[in-house]
Tab-separated table of C-alpha atoms and ligand atoms in Angstrom:
chain	number	residue	atom	x	y	z
D	18	MET	CA	0.000	0.000	0.000
D	19	GLN	CA	1.509	3.340	-1.055
D	20	THR	CA	1.593	6.407	1.208
D	21	THR	CA	0.971	9.627	-0.662
D	22	THR	CA	2.284	13.146	-0.227
D	23	GLU	CA	0.564	16.236	-1.560
D	24	PHE	CA	2.376	17.984	-4.410
D	25	ILE	CA	2.990	21.547	-3.216
D	26	PRO	CA	5.811	23.324	-5.099
D	27	GLY	CA	8.213	25.005	-2.669
D	28	LYS	CA	7.200	22.820	0.289
D	29	VAL	CA	9.932	20.754	1.949
D	30	ILE	CA	9.086	17.458	3.602
D	31	THR	CA	11.559	15.700	5.883
D	32	LEU	CA	12.323	12.009	5.786
D	33	SER	CA	15.216	10.064	7.286
D	34	THR	CA	17.600	7.643	5.567
D	35	GLU	CA	16.736	4.892	8.132
D	36	LEU	CA	20.402	3.872	8.282
D	37	ALA	CA	22.544	3.042	11.327
D	38	LYS	CA	23.917	6.579	10.986
D	39	PRO	CA	20.781	8.265	9.640
D	40	SER	CA	20.735	11.598	7.823
D	41	PRO	CA	17.842	14.026	7.365
D	42	PHE	CA	16.469	13.707	3.848
D	43	TYR	CA	14.752	16.893	2.636
D	44	PHE	CA	12.440	16.345	-0.309
D	45	GLY	CA	10.219	18.495	-2.505
D	46	PHE	CA	9.737	20.243	-5.837
D	47	ASP	CA	11.362	23.634	-6.452
D	48	ILE	CA	12.597	23.975	-2.872
D	49	GLU	CA	15.823	25.912	-3.492
D	50	ASP	CA	14.625	28.983	-1.550
D	51	GLU	CA	14.561	26.912	1.663
D	52	PHE	CA	18.104	25.550	1.372
D	53	VAL	CA	19.965	28.296	3.239
D	54	ASN	CA	17.441	28.179	6.104
D	55	VAL	CA	18.385	24.533	6.652
D	56	LEU	CA	22.095	25.277	6.227
D	57	ASP	CA	21.811	27.959	8.942
D	58	THR	CA	21.221	25.224	11.515
D	59	TYR	CA	24.713	23.734	10.968
D	60	ASN	CA	28.108	24.880	12.185
D	61	PHE	CA	30.893	25.135	9.591
D	62	ASP	CA	33.592	27.482	8.328
D	63	LYS	CA	33.356	27.099	4.564
D	64	ILE	CA	31.577	25.142	1.844
D	65	PHE	CA	33.291	23.556	-1.144
D	66	PHE	CA	30.573	23.233	-3.790
D	67	PHE	CA	31.355	20.367	-6.214
D	68	THR	CA	29.481	19.814	-9.454
D	69	GLU	CA	29.774	19.121	-13.180
D	70	GLN	CA	30.104	22.112	-15.518
D	71	HIS	CA	26.795	21.523	-17.364
D	72	LEU	CA	24.872	20.904	-14.134
D	73	PHE	CA	26.253	24.145	-12.747
D	74	GLU	CA	24.874	26.014	-15.728
D	75	LEU	CA	21.516	24.184	-15.584
D	76	TYR	CA	20.755	24.525	-11.850
D	77	GLY	CA	23.872	24.606	-9.687
D	78	LYS	CA	24.575	28.298	-10.219
D	79	ALA	CA	21.264	29.345	-8.642
D	80	LEU	CA	21.927	27.297	-5.498
D	81	TYR	CA	25.618	28.220	-5.381
D	82	GLU	CA	24.790	31.944	-5.506
D	83	LYS	CA	22.275	31.631	-2.681
D	84	ILE	CA	24.895	29.917	-0.493
D	85	ALA	CA	27.769	32.208	-1.538
D	86	ALA	CA	25.666	35.280	-0.680
D	87	LYS	CA	25.758	34.252	2.976
D	88	TYR	CA	28.709	31.909	3.531
D	89	PRO	CA	32.281	31.439	2.263
D	90	CYS	CA	31.757	29.072	-0.653
D	91	SER	CA	34.224	27.875	-3.264
D	92	LEU	CA	33.172	26.365	-6.606
D	93	GLU	CA	34.869	23.143	-7.782
D	94	PHE	CA	34.269	20.993	-10.845
D	95	VAL	CA	34.563	17.236	-11.351
D	96	PRO	CA	34.551	15.307	-14.662
D	97	ASN	CA	31.128	14.362	-16.023
D	98	GLY	CA	29.585	11.023	-14.997
D	99	GLU	CA	31.423	7.797	-14.200
D	100	ALA	CA	34.740	9.342	-15.381
D	101	CYS	CA	35.030	11.051	-11.991
D	102	LYS	CA	34.916	7.805	-9.980
D	103	TYR	CA	38.617	6.940	-10.220
D	104	PHE	CA	41.602	7.244	-7.887
D	105	PRO	CA	43.411	9.970	-9.874
D	106	VAL	CA	40.342	12.245	-9.615
D	107	LEU	CA	39.938	11.378	-5.940
D	108	GLU	CA	43.596	12.112	-5.172
D	109	ARG	CA	43.527	15.401	-7.111
D	110	THR	CA	40.310	16.442	-5.358
D	111	CYS	CA	41.676	15.706	-1.883
D	112	GLU	CA	45.052	17.374	-2.517
D	113	ASP	CA	43.361	20.465	-4.056
D	114	LEU	CA	41.149	20.761	-1.001
D	115	ILE	CA	44.148	20.631	1.326
D	116	ALA	CA	45.915	23.269	-0.804
D	117	LYS	CA	42.794	25.460	-0.618
D	118	GLY	CA	42.714	25.271	3.163
D	119	VAL	CA	39.925	22.770	3.858
D	120	SER	CA	39.544	22.404	7.630
D	121	LYS	CA	37.864	19.877	9.898
D	122	LYS	CA	34.952	22.322	10.088
D	123	SER	CA	34.542	22.640	6.307
D	124	LEU	CA	31.703	21.040	4.370
D	125	LEU	CA	31.842	19.459	0.931
D	126	LEU	CA	28.648	19.740	-1.106
D	127	ALA	CA	28.038	17.257	-3.934
D	128	PHE	CA	25.633	18.684	-6.517
D	129	GLY	CA	24.985	16.083	-9.217
D	130	GLY	CA	24.182	12.458	-9.949
D	131	GLY	CA	25.270	9.378	-8.042
D	132	THR	CA	28.817	9.654	-9.358
D	133	VAL	CA	29.425	13.153	-7.948
D	134	GLY	CA	27.843	12.045	-4.660
D	135	ASN	CA	30.015	8.918	-4.474
D	136	ILE	CA	33.387	10.570	-5.095
D	137	ILE	CA	32.718	13.623	-2.944
D	138	GLY	CA	31.288	11.441	-0.174
D	139	LEU	CA	34.460	9.345	-0.309
D	140	ALA	CA	36.707	12.435	-0.299
D	141	ALA	CA	34.771	13.768	2.706
D	142	GLY	CA	35.210	10.422	4.468
D	143	LEU	CA	38.981	10.433	3.891
D	144	ILE	CA	39.996	14.038	4.562
D	145	TYR	CA	41.220	14.323	8.167
D	146	ARG	CA	39.511	10.908	8.708
D	147	GLY	CA	36.101	12.376	7.958
D	148	ILE	CA	34.613	15.842	7.472
D	149	GLY	CA	30.994	16.851	6.855
D	150	TYR	CA	29.306	16.777	3.506
D	151	ILE	CA	25.933	17.476	1.936
D	152	GLU	CA	24.372	15.632	-0.971
D	153	VAL	CA	22.211	17.466	-3.484
D	154	PRO	CA	21.282	14.685	-5.919
D	155	THR	CA	20.082	15.751	-9.359
D	156	SER	CA	19.370	12.337	-10.924
D	157	MET	CA	16.705	9.713	-10.250
D	158	THR	CA	19.414	7.290	-9.063
D	159	GLY	CA	20.853	9.974	-6.809
D	160	GLN	CA	17.505	10.933	-5.290
D	161	THR	CA	16.016	7.476	-4.825
D	162	ASP	CA	18.968	5.146	-4.407
D	163	SER	CA	22.578	6.216	-3.946
D	164	THR	CA	21.894	8.884	-1.296
D	165	LEU	CA	19.832	6.344	0.680
D	166	SER	CA	23.038	4.544	1.450
D	167	ASN	CA	26.132	5.667	3.298
D	168	LYS	CA	28.325	3.769	0.829
D	169	GLN	CA	30.915	5.909	-0.933
D	170	ALA	CA	33.304	4.480	-3.503
D	171	VAL	CA	35.477	4.792	-6.580
D	172	ASN	CA	36.037	2.142	-9.224
D	173	GLY	CA	39.183	0.024	-9.513
D	174	GLN	CA	41.032	-1.331	-12.556
D	175	THR	CA	39.016	-4.562	-12.476
D	176	GLY	CA	35.590	-3.609	-11.180
D	177	LYS	CA	33.044	-1.092	-9.932
D	178	ASN	CA	33.120	0.396	-6.429
D	179	HIS	CA	36.165	-1.624	-5.347
D	180	PHE	CA	37.473	1.084	-3.001
D	181	GLY	CA	35.320	2.940	-0.558
D	182	LEU	CA	33.921	3.391	2.903
D	183	TYR	CA	30.717	4.172	4.796
D	184	HIS	CA	30.272	7.890	5.465
D	185	SER	CA	26.915	9.541	6.135
D	186	PRO	CA	26.032	12.982	4.758
D	187	MET	CA	24.969	15.749	7.147
D	188	PHE	CA	21.810	15.969	5.102
D	189	ILE	CA	20.405	15.230	1.668
D	190	TRP	CA	18.523	17.807	-0.360
D	191	SER	CA	16.353	16.215	-3.004
D	192	ASP	CA	14.588	18.628	-5.373
D	193	THR	CA	12.615	16.776	-8.058
D	194	LYS	CA	12.638	19.897	-10.239
D	195	TYR	CA	16.109	18.801	-11.320
D	196	LEU	CA	14.866	15.462	-12.667
D	197	LYS	CA	13.052	17.091	-15.574
D	198	THR	CA	16.205	17.497	-17.674
D	199	GLU	CA	17.864	14.229	-16.760
D	200	PRO	CA	18.811	12.163	-19.862
D	201	PRO	CA	16.290	9.316	-20.449
D	202	VAL	CA	18.826	6.531	-20.060
D	203	SER	CA	19.910	7.922	-16.719
D	204	LYS	CA	16.302	8.407	-15.553
D	205	ARG	CA	15.483	4.809	-16.532
D	206	SER	CA	18.556	3.696	-14.569
D	207	GLY	CA	17.080	5.197	-11.440
D	208	ILE	CA	13.602	3.812	-12.023
D	209	ILE	CA	14.895	0.288	-12.643
D	210	GLU	CA	16.056	0.151	-9.012
D	211	GLY	CA	12.471	0.963	-7.999
D	212	ILE	CA	11.208	-1.899	-10.152
D	213	LYS	CA	13.818	-4.074	-8.445
D	214	ASN	CA	12.516	-3.001	-5.008
D	215	GLY	CA	9.078	-4.272	-6.050
D	216	PHE	CA	10.435	-7.639	-7.188
D	217	ILE	CA	12.477	-8.211	-4.028
D	218	SER	CA	10.165	-6.916	-1.336
D	219	ASP	CA	6.729	-5.664	-2.371
D	220	ALA	CA	4.703	-7.099	-5.243
D	221	SER	CA	2.050	-4.383	-4.801
D	222	PHE	CA	4.666	-1.750	-5.641
D	223	LEU	CA	4.906	-3.311	-9.099
D	224	ASP	CA	1.156	-2.657	-9.533
D	225	TYR	CA	1.734	1.019	-8.715
D	226	LEU	CA	4.661	1.216	-11.155
D	227	ASP	CA	2.580	-0.491	-13.824
D	228	THR	CA	0.047	2.331	-13.618
D	229	VAL	CA	2.538	5.227	-13.741
D	230	LEU	CA	5.411	4.098	-15.968
D	231	ASN	CA	5.516	4.625	-19.707
D	232	PRO	CA	8.435	3.862	-22.038
D	233	GLU	CA	8.578	7.471	-23.304
D	234	LEU	CA	9.044	8.688	-19.716
D	235	ASN	CA	6.316	11.282	-20.135
D	236	PHE	CA	5.617	12.593	-16.648
D	237	SER	CA	4.107	15.799	-15.366
D	238	ASP	CA	6.004	17.588	-12.570
D	239	GLU	CA	3.559	16.075	-10.095
D	240	GLU	CA	3.899	12.546	-11.497
D	241	LEU	CA	7.707	12.751	-11.430
D	242	TYR	CA	7.597	14.035	-7.844
D	243	ASP	CA	5.317	11.195	-6.793
D	244	LEU	CA	7.340	8.565	-8.656
D	245	ALA	CA	10.575	9.660	-6.950
D	246	TYR	CA	8.810	9.783	-3.570
D	247	GLN	CA	7.365	6.281	-3.944
D	248	ILE	CA	10.705	4.795	-5.038
D	249	ILE	CA	12.376	6.444	-2.030
D	250	LEU	CA	9.755	4.914	0.312
D	251	SER	CA	10.220	1.499	-1.308
D	252	LYS	CA	13.941	1.587	-0.484
D	253	LEU	CA	13.396	3.014	3.022
D	254	GLU	CA	11.097	0.077	3.804
D	255	ILE	CA	13.983	-2.275	3.042
D	256	LEU	CA	16.552	-0.204	4.953
D	257	LYS	CA	14.315	-0.157	8.050
D	258	GLN	CA	14.906	-3.902	8.247
D	259	ASP	CA	18.666	-3.509	7.896
D	260	PRO	CA	19.984	-0.080	8.894
D	261	SER	CA	23.567	-1.405	8.818
D	262	GLU	CA	23.209	-2.286	5.078
D	263	LYS	CA	24.962	-5.564	5.846
D	264	HIS	CA	22.235	-8.217	6.258
D	265	TYR	CA	18.775	-8.093	4.645
D	266	GLY	CA	19.938	-5.050	2.640
D	267	ILE	CA	21.892	-7.432	0.410
D	268	VAL	CA	18.605	-8.104	-1.426
D	269	LEU	CA	19.103	-4.662	-2.994
D	270	GLU	CA	21.843	-6.362	-4.998
D	271	TYR	CA	19.237	-8.387	-6.916
D	272	GLY	CA	20.414	-8.650	-10.537
D	273	HIS	CA	23.583	-6.742	-9.684
D	274	THR	CA	26.061	-9.644	-9.765
D	275	PHE	CA	25.246	-10.142	-13.449
D	276	GLY	CA	24.629	-6.415	-13.935
D	277	HIS	CA	27.973	-5.233	-12.557
D	278	ALA	CA	29.766	-7.756	-14.766
D	279	ILE	CA	27.899	-6.511	-17.863
D	280	GLU	CA	28.499	-2.888	-16.923
D	281	TRP	CA	32.170	-3.607	-16.454
D	282	LEU	CA	32.479	-5.405	-19.807
D	283	GLU	CA	30.791	-2.446	-21.517
D	284	LYS	CA	33.387	-0.032	-20.117
D	285	GLY	CA	31.078	2.970	-19.826
D	286	LYS	CA	29.054	2.296	-23.001
D	287	MET	CA	26.107	1.012	-20.946
D	288	SER	CA	24.563	2.705	-17.925
D	289	HIS	CA	24.509	1.018	-14.520
D	290	GLY	CA	20.722	0.701	-14.681
D	291	GLU	CA	20.581	-0.805	-18.146
D	292	ALA	CA	23.219	-3.361	-17.125
D	293	VAL	CA	21.197	-4.149	-13.983
D	294	SER	CA	18.052	-4.529	-16.111
D	295	HIS	CA	19.800	-7.303	-18.075
D	296	GLY	CA	21.092	-8.709	-14.787
D	297	MET	CA	17.571	-8.855	-13.352
D	298	LYS	CA	16.306	-10.752	-16.389
D	299	ILE	CA	19.133	-13.303	-16.042
D	300	ALA	CA	18.470	-13.572	-12.292
D	301	ALA	CA	14.774	-14.198	-13.034
D	302	GLU	CA	15.635	-16.906	-15.567
D	303	LEU	CA	17.908	-18.472	-12.961
D	304	ALA	CA	15.220	-18.432	-10.245
D	305	CYS	CA	12.826	-20.067	-12.716
D	306	GLU	CA	15.399	-22.731	-13.615
D	307	LEU	CA	15.881	-23.439	-9.900
D	308	GLY	CA	12.126	-24.008	-9.578
D	309	PHE	CA	11.181	-20.947	-7.551
D	310	ILE	CA	9.388	-18.480	-9.797
D	311	SER	CA	7.224	-19.346	-12.789
D	312	PRO	CA	7.720	-18.489	-16.486
D	313	LYS	CA	4.883	-15.960	-15.955
D	314	ASP	CA	6.958	-14.261	-13.240
D	315	VAL	CA	9.928	-14.177	-15.599
D	316	ALA	CA	7.683	-12.621	-18.261
D	317	LEU	CA	6.695	-9.956	-15.703
D	318	HIS	CA	10.368	-8.938	-15.518
D	319	TYR	CA	10.546	-8.510	-19.301
D	320	TYR	CA	7.221	-6.633	-19.327
D	321	MET	CA	8.208	-4.150	-16.596
D	322	ILE	CA	11.716	-3.591	-17.942
D	323	GLU	CA	11.055	-3.484	-21.674
D	324	GLU	CA	7.422	-2.460	-22.179
D	325	LYS	CA	6.846	-0.228	-19.174
D	326	LEU	CA	10.311	1.292	-18.680
D	327	GLY	CA	11.593	1.231	-22.260
D	328	PHE	CA	14.917	-0.532	-21.575
D	329	ASN	CA	14.411	-2.692	-24.651
D	330	GLN	CA	17.835	-2.968	-26.289
D	331	PRO	CA	19.173	-6.541	-26.381
D	332	LEU	CA	22.508	-7.323	-24.744
D	333	PRO	CA	25.366	-6.355	-27.144
D	334	PRO	CA	26.088	-9.367	-29.413
D	335	TYR	CA	29.836	-9.452	-28.699
D	336	ILE	CA	29.441	-10.300	-24.977
D	337	THR	CA	30.214	-13.984	-24.443
D	338	THR	CA	29.307	-16.363	-21.624
D	339	GLU	CA	32.989	-16.782	-20.779
D	340	GLN	CA	33.538	-13.017	-20.482
D	341	LEU	CA	30.462	-12.565	-18.334
D	342	MET	CA	31.327	-15.450	-16.007
D	343	ASN	CA	34.934	-14.196	-15.640
D	344	ALA	CA	33.797	-10.641	-14.959
D	345	MET	CA	31.476	-11.935	-12.222
D	346	ILE	CA	34.410	-13.635	-10.484
D	347	CYS	CA	35.958	-10.173	-10.055
D	348	ASP	CA	32.709	-8.768	-8.697
D	349	ASN	CA	33.140	-6.997	-5.383
D	350	LYS	CA	30.314	-8.886	-3.676
D	351	LYS	CA	32.006	-12.273	-4.007
D	352	THR	CA	32.844	-14.252	-0.901
D	353	GLY	CA	36.231	-15.891	-1.381
D	354	GLU	CA	36.102	-17.772	-4.671
D	355	ASP	CA	32.339	-18.454	-4.481
D	356	ILE	CA	29.919	-16.314	-6.410
D	357	ARG	CA	26.575	-16.214	-4.609
D	358	PHE	CA	23.302	-14.720	-5.796
D	359	VAL	CA	20.172	-12.943	-4.607
D	360	ILE	CA	17.425	-15.292	-5.831
D	361	LEU	CA	13.671	-14.644	-5.862
D	362	GLU	CA	11.560	-17.197	-4.022
D	363	ASN	CA	8.498	-15.548	-5.469
D	364	ILE	CA	7.502	-12.049	-6.611
D	365	GLY	CA	8.140	-9.721	-3.660
D	366	LYS	CA	10.254	-12.167	-1.629
D	367	CYS	CA	13.876	-13.347	-1.722
D	368	TYR	CA	15.006	-16.889	-0.963
D	369	ASN	CA	17.035	-17.165	2.244
D	370	PRO	CA	18.299	-20.716	2.827
D	371	GLU	CA	21.682	-19.731	4.277
D	372	GLY	CA	20.563	-16.859	6.542
D	373	ASP	CA	22.236	-14.060	4.630
D	374	PHE	CA	19.923	-13.778	1.605
D	375	LEU	CA	22.706	-14.980	-0.690
D	376	VAL	CA	22.327	-18.331	-2.398
D	377	THR	CA	25.089	-20.655	-3.540
D	378	VAL	CA	24.190	-21.959	-6.995
D	379	ASP	CA	26.013	-24.577	-9.067
D	380	LEU	CA	28.020	-22.456	-11.501
D	381	ASN	CA	27.315	-24.911	-14.331
D	382	VAL	CA	23.617	-24.076	-13.942
D	383	VAL	CA	24.434	-20.365	-13.949
D	384	GLU	CA	26.626	-20.755	-17.012
D	385	ASN	CA	23.823	-22.553	-18.880
D	386	ILE	CA	21.345	-19.820	-18.025
D	387	VAL	CA	23.790	-17.119	-19.145
D	388	THR	CA	24.420	-19.001	-22.395
D	389	GLN	CA	20.681	-19.332	-23.071
D	390	PHE	CA	20.122	-15.670	-22.255
D	391	ILE	CA	22.922	-14.541	-24.588
D	392	ALA	CA	21.527	-16.766	-27.360
D	393	SER	CA	18.041	-15.267	-26.925
D	394	GLN	CA	19.508	-11.764	-27.063
D	395	GLN	CA	21.370	-12.582	-30.273
D	396	HIS	CA	18.102	-13.854	-31.682
D	397	ASP	CA	16.527	-10.478	-30.791
D	398	HIS	CA	19.385	-8.712	-32.609
D	399	GLN	CA	18.732	-10.802	-35.729
D	400	LEU	CA	15.024	-9.971	-35.596
D	401	ALA	CA	15.831	-6.272	-35.250
D	402	ALA	CA	18.313	-6.330	-38.188
Y	508	LIG	N1	26.289	4.291	-2.988
Y	508	LIG	C1	25.346	3.536	-3.476
Y	508	LIG	O1	24.761	2.777	-2.731
Y	508	LIG	C2	24.953	3.643	-4.917
Y	508	LIG	C3	23.687	3.195	-5.323
Y	508	LIG	C4	23.326	3.356	-6.673
Y	508	LIG	C5	24.226	3.907	-7.577
Y	508	LIG	N2	25.468	4.313	-7.146
Y	508	LIG	C6	26.415	4.889	-8.101
Y	508	LIG	O2	25.814	6.022	-8.724
Y	508	LIG	C7	26.325	6.153	-10.041
Y	508	LIG	C8	25.169	6.316	-10.999
Y	508	LIG	O3	24.447	7.472	-10.657
Y	508	LIG	P1	23.704	8.328	-11.774
Y	508	LIG	O4	22.822	7.443	-12.563
Y	508	LIG	O5	23.137	9.508	-11.134
Y	508	LIG	O6	24.890	8.677	-12.760
Y	508	LIG	P2	25.673	10.025	-13.094
Y	508	LIG	O7	26.084	10.754	-11.883
Y	508	LIG	O8	26.756	9.622	-14.034
Y	508	LIG	O9	24.589	10.895	-13.868
Y	508	LIG	C9	24.124	10.413	-15.123
Y	508	LIG	C10	24.240	11.481	-16.200
Y	508	LIG	O10	23.158	12.381	-16.034
Y	508	LIG	C11	23.635	13.710	-15.964
Y	508	LIG	N3	22.703	14.392	-15.086
Y	508	LIG	C12	22.503	14.162	-13.763
Y	508	LIG	N4	21.497	14.915	-13.323
Y	508	LIG	C13	21.052	15.635	-14.373
Y	508	LIG	C14	20.018	16.597	-14.536
Y	508	LIG	N5	19.221	16.941	-13.518
Y	508	LIG	N6	19.856	17.160	-15.755
Y	508	LIG	C15	20.650	16.797	-16.789
Y	508	LIG	N7	21.635	15.899	-16.706
Y	508	LIG	C16	21.825	15.312	-15.503
Y	508	LIG	C17	25.054	13.593	-15.457
Y	508	LIG	O11	25.812	14.710	-15.897
Y	508	LIG	C18	25.527	12.317	-16.116
Y	508	LIG	O12	25.957	12.566	-17.427
Y	508	LIG	C19	27.145	4.915	-10.322
Y	508	LIG	O13	28.523	5.230	-10.223
Y	508	LIG	C20	26.746	3.941	-9.232
Y	508	LIG	O14	27.784	3.051	-8.878
Y	508	LIG	C21	25.826	4.201	-5.840
């Protein structure tokens, strides 16, 4: 059952991240005018405002000027998108901050998508063993997923998010006005995690998504506001059961073991969400093969992902089973040499035979499923040609 919130532009509502170290989560549409009032309640000496150049021009400048009119505030840029989540950028960012006189009382502000939030959150966690930071997410993933986690990370040479730590923001400021200009592929990437939340923990949430989603992503301001709000609540419900993000919260990785491997093989050509959408389909096929969910449940995955969300491109034809299996072995969620999976027991519930919501599956079975999936995708490519 969904809780609703009235759409009142300019009105801020306050949620909490429900984590072991919770942060206030301010949410609304067109709420910029309230930002400095909230900032006034914190103690700090200076703000370092980090963003991407194009986001600064789109929205960041307006917020930056409001802050800079009252407080010492320095503007800093990071590379666009995933390109910022690497050690050289992290090192440069940290050293620049030291050179510019960052103190233990300074705040870093991350204005951008999940990537800006991740690298600036990590920098904040490392400088002087941890200084304060604020997240202002501008993407669907940022507003409904990455900021509802205290996990900060950069990528390594062999996989995503290999190096990081847990560091909670002082607060999160989520203004759905920003979502209007987000590129479609990025917006879909955020929504796919909401679809995932339905599959792993709340079948009725899929009914809600079925009524609001459309593959063109045509949403009014009010619909976009409500969609973001509902996806946030769907993740908070899961976090309430595991504020440490270390036990039940692992179900949020549904489809991600396959997805991370695909994303890694695509080397930036495919978004995180699109890779996860393929990963969820493979995970559904696997759960069906293991006798848990039905072919109809598998079809529901394809329907929600392809027909309702519009992630309908087949997996690139050059990805092989061997590559995908090898990439999974490097995945950061592996335990020793074993790859284990989040497996659906039925729609809205994950299988938990070993007490940690991860399931050991015979890798020959996994390999067969991956091979069949890749073959079906190549068939789709031939049909499209
Ligand atoms: N910490 C976590 O638990 C967690 C959870 C989910 C995702 N993540 C991480 O988040 C990242 C993905 O986040 P993302 O999808 O926001 O990617 P992103 O930060 O790369 O943003 C996607 C693209 O959209 C652009 N963009 C963002 N907001 C915009 C707006 N309002 N208008 C126009 N363009 C806009 C960005 O410039 C970028 O090109 C990945 O690195 C992923 O690993 C972390």
